[in-house]
Coordinates of C-alpha atoms and ligand atoms in Angstrom, one line a residue:
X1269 CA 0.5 -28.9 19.3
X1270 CA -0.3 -28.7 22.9
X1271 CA 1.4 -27.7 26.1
X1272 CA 3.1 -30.1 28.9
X1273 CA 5.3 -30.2 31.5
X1274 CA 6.0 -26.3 30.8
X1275 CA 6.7 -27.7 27.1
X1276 CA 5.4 -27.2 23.7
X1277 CA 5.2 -30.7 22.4
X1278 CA 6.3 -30.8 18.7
X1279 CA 6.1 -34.0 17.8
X1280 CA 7.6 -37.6 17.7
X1281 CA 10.1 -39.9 15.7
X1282 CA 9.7 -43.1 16.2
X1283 CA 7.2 -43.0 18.9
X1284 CA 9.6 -40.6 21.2
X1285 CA 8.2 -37.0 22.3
X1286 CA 9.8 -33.9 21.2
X1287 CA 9.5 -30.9 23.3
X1288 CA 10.5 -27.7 23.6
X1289 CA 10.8 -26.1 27.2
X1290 CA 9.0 -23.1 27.7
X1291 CA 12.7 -21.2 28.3
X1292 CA 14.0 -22.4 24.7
X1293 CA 10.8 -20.4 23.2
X1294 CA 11.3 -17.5 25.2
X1295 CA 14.9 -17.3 24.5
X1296 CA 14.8 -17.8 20.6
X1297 CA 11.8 -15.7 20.8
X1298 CA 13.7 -12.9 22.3
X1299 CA 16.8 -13.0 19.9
X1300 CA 14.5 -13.2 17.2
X1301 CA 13.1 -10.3 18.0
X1302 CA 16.0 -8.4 19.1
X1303 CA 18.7 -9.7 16.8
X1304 CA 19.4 -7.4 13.9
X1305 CA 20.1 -10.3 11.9
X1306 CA 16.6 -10.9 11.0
X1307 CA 13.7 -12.9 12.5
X1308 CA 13.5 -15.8 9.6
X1309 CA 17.3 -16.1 9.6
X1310 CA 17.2 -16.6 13.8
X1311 CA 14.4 -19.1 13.4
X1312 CA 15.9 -21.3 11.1
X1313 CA 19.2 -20.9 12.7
X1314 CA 17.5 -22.1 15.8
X1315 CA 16.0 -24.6 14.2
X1316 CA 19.5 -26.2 12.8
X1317 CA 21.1 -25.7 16.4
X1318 CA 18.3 -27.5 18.8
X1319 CA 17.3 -29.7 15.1
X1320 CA 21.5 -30.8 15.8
X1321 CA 20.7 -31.4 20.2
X1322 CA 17.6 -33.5 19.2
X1323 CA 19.1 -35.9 16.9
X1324 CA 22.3 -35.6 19.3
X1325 CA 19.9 -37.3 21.9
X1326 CA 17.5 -39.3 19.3
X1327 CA 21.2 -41.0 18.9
X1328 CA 21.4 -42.1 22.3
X1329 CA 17.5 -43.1 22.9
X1330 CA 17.8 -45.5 20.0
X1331 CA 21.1 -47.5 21.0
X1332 CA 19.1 -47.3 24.9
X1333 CA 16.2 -48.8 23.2
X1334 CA 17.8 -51.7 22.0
X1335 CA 19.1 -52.6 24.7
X1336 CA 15.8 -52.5 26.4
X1337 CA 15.4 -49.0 27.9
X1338 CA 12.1 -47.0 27.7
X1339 CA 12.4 -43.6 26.5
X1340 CA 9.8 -41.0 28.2
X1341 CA 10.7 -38.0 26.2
X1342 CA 13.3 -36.2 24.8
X1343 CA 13.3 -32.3 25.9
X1344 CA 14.8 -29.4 24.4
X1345 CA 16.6 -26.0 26.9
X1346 CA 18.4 -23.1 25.8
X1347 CA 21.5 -25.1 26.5
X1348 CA 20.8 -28.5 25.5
X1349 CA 18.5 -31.8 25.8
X1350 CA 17.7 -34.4 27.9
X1351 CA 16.6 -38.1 27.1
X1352 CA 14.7 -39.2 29.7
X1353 CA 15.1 -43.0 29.7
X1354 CA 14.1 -45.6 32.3
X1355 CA 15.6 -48.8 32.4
X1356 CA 19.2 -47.7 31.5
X1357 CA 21.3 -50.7 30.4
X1358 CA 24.0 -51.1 33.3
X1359 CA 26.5 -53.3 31.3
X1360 CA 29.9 -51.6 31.1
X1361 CA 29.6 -52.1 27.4
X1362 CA 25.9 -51.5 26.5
X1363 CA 26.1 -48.2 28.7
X1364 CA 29.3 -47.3 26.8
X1365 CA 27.6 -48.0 23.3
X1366 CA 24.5 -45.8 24.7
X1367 CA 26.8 -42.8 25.4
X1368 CA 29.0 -42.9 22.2
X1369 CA 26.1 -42.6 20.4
X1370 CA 24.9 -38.9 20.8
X1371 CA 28.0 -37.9 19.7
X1372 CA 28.8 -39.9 17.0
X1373 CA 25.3 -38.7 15.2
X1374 CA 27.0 -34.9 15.9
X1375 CA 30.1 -36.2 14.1
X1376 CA 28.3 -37.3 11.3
X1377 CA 25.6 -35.1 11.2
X1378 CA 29.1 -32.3 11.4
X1379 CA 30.6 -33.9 8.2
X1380 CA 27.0 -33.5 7.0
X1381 CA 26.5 -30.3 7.4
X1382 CA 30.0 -29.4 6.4
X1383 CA 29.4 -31.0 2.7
X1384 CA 26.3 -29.1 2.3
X1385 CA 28.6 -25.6 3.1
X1386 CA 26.7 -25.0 6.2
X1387 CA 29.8 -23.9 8.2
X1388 CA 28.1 -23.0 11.6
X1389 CA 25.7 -25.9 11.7
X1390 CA 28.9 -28.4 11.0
X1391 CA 31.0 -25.8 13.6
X1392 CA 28.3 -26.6 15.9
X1393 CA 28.3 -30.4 15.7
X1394 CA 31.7 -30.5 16.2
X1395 CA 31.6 -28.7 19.2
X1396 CA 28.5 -30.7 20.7
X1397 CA 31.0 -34.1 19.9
X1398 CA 34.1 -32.5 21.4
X1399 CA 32.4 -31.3 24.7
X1400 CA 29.8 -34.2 25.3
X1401 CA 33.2 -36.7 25.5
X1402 CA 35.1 -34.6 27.9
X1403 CA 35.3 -37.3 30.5
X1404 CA 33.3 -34.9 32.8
X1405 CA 30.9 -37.4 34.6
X1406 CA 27.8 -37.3 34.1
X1407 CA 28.3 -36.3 30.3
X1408 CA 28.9 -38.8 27.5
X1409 CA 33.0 -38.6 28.0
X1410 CA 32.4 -39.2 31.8
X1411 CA 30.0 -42.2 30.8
X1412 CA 32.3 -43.7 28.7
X1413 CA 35.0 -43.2 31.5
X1414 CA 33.0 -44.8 34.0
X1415 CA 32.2 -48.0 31.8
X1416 CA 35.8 -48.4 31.5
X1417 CA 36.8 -48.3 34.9
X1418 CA 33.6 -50.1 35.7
X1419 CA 35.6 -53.4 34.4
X1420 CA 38.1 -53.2 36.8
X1421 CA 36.6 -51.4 39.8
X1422 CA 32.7 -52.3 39.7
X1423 CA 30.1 -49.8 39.4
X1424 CA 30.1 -48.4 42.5
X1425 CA 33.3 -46.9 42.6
X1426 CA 33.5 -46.6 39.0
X1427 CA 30.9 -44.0 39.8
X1428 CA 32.9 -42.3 42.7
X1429 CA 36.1 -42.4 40.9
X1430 CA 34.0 -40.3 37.4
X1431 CA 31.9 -38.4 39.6
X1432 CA 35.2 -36.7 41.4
X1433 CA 37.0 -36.3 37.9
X1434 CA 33.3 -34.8 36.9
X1435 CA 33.8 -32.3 39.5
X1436 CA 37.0 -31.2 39.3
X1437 CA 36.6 -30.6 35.2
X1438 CA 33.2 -28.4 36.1
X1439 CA 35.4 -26.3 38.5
X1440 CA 36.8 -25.4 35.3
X1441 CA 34.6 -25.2 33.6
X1442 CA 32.7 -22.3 36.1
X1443 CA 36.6 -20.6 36.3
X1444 CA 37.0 -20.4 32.6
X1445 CA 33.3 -19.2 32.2
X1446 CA 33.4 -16.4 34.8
X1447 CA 37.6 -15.0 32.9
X1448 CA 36.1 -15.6 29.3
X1449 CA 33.1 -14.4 29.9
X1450 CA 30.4 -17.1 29.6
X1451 CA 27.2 -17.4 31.8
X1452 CA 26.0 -21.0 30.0
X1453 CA 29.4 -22.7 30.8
X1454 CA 29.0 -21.0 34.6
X1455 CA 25.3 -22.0 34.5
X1456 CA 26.7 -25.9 33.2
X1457 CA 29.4 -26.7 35.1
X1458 CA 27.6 -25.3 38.1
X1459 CA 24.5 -28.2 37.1
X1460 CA 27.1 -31.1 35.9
X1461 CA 29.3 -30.9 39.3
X1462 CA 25.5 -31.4 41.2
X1463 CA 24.2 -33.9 38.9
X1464 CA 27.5 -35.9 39.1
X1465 CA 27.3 -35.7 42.9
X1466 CA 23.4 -36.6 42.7
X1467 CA 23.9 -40.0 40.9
X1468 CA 26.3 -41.0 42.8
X1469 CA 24.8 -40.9 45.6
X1470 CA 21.5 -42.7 44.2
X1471 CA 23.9 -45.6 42.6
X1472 CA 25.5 -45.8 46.8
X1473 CA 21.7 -46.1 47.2
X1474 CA 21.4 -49.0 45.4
X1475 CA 24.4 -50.6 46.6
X1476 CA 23.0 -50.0 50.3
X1477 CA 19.7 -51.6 49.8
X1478 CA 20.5 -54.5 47.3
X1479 CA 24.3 -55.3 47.5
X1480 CA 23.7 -58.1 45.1
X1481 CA 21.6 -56.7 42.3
X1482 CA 20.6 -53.3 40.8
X1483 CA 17.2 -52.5 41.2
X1484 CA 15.5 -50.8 38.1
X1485 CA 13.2 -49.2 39.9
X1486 CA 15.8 -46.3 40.9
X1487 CA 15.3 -42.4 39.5
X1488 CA 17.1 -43.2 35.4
X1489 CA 19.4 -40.9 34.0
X1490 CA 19.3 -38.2 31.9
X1491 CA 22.0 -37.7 29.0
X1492 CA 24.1 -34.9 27.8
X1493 CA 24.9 -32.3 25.8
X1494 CA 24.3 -30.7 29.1
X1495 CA 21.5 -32.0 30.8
X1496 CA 19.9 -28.9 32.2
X1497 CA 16.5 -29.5 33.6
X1498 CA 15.6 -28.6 37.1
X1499 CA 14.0 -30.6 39.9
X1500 CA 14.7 -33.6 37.7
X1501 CA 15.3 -36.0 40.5
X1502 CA 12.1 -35.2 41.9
X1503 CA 10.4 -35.5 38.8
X1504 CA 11.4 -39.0 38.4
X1505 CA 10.4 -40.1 41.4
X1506 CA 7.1 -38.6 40.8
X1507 CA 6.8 -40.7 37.7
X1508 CA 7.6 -44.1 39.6
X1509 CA 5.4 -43.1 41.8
X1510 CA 2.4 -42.7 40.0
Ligands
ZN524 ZN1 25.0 -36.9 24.7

């Protein structure tokens, strides 16, 4: 195992990096510790949870594959993973097939769970499938969303049209987090409303420049259950850089 990128690399499924960021180990480190529920219990709790987020976004890599794509990594936070994928299929209906399929492996991987009498594992699964397709732009929901209208309206304002729904949901999402109370849904709606606002202004990008094609060499995107990693645009263009 070695460190990168401020992650513990774990290993890989079909060729596709798992890591775990340096905050994930820190955090299930310190409940471990501190939890009087046991340390072994906390670790393999852990383990089911962020087990659960990687196949969540193994599920989406795959589909993103076939179509083409070329997954960098997959990397695990305290709140959830991100694929990173280059190459993201731009069809209304590949794109729509890429972000159903994180959340139908939770379903299943739910019903799993929930035959085998592991209540808060299949609990868990159904809440990563519920809130990934809340059409809150840029998470699956808001992907599917945007595919839809894409039909009608074209990418472009496709995008604009999601990315305002995206930020109107994550103002609720921050209200409900600071009455109930619950720093991770702050801390996510607070990173969905800037993400939405960020791709949608890189896709306006790619409109400006190249009106009659999309470019592939554009920052790619990073998918849900809440894509949490910071500085990610610039880390991107670092990579197409290089
Ligand atoms: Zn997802």
């Amino acid at each position: 195992m070695k460190m990168e990128r401020n992650a513990l690399l774990v290993g890989s499924v079909i060729g596709i990096p798992i890591r775990l960021h340096i905050s994930l180990l820190l955090v299930v480190g310190f409940f471990a510790l501190s939890s009087g529920a046991g340390f072994l219990w906390i670790l393999l709790l852990a383990l089911g949870i962020f087990g659960s987020v990687a196949l969540h976004e193994l599920g989406h890599s795959i589909v993103a594959r076939l179509f083409g794509s070329y997954i960098h990594d997959i990397m695990l936070y305290p709140f959830g993973g991100v694929a990173r994928i280059s190459n993201m299929p731009k069809r209304p209906e590949s794109e729509m097939l890429v972000a159903l399929a994180g959340p139908l492996v939770s379903l299943l991987l739910a019903l799993l769970f929930w035959i085998l009498g592991f209540r808060l594992l299949a609990s868990l699964n159904l809440m990563l499938f519920g809130f990934n397709l809340l059409p809150a732009f840029p998470m699956d929901g808001g992907r599917v969303f945007r595919a839809i209208l894409s039909k009608r309206k074209g990418r472009l304002e496709a995008t604009r049209i999601a990315a305002t729904w995206g930020k109107y949901i994550c103002i609720i999402f921050v209200l409900y987090g600071i009455f109930s109370p619950s720093v991770a849904l702050i801390f996510i709606g607070i990173y969905l409303y800037f993400a939405g606002q960020t791709e949608y202004r890189l896709i306006k990008m790619e409109y400006q420049t190249d009106p009659f094609g999309t470019p592939d060499d554009l920052p790619g995107i990073e998918v849900s259950p809440p894509p949490y990693a910071k500085n990610f645009e610039k880390k991107w263009k670092d990579l197409f850089r290089s």
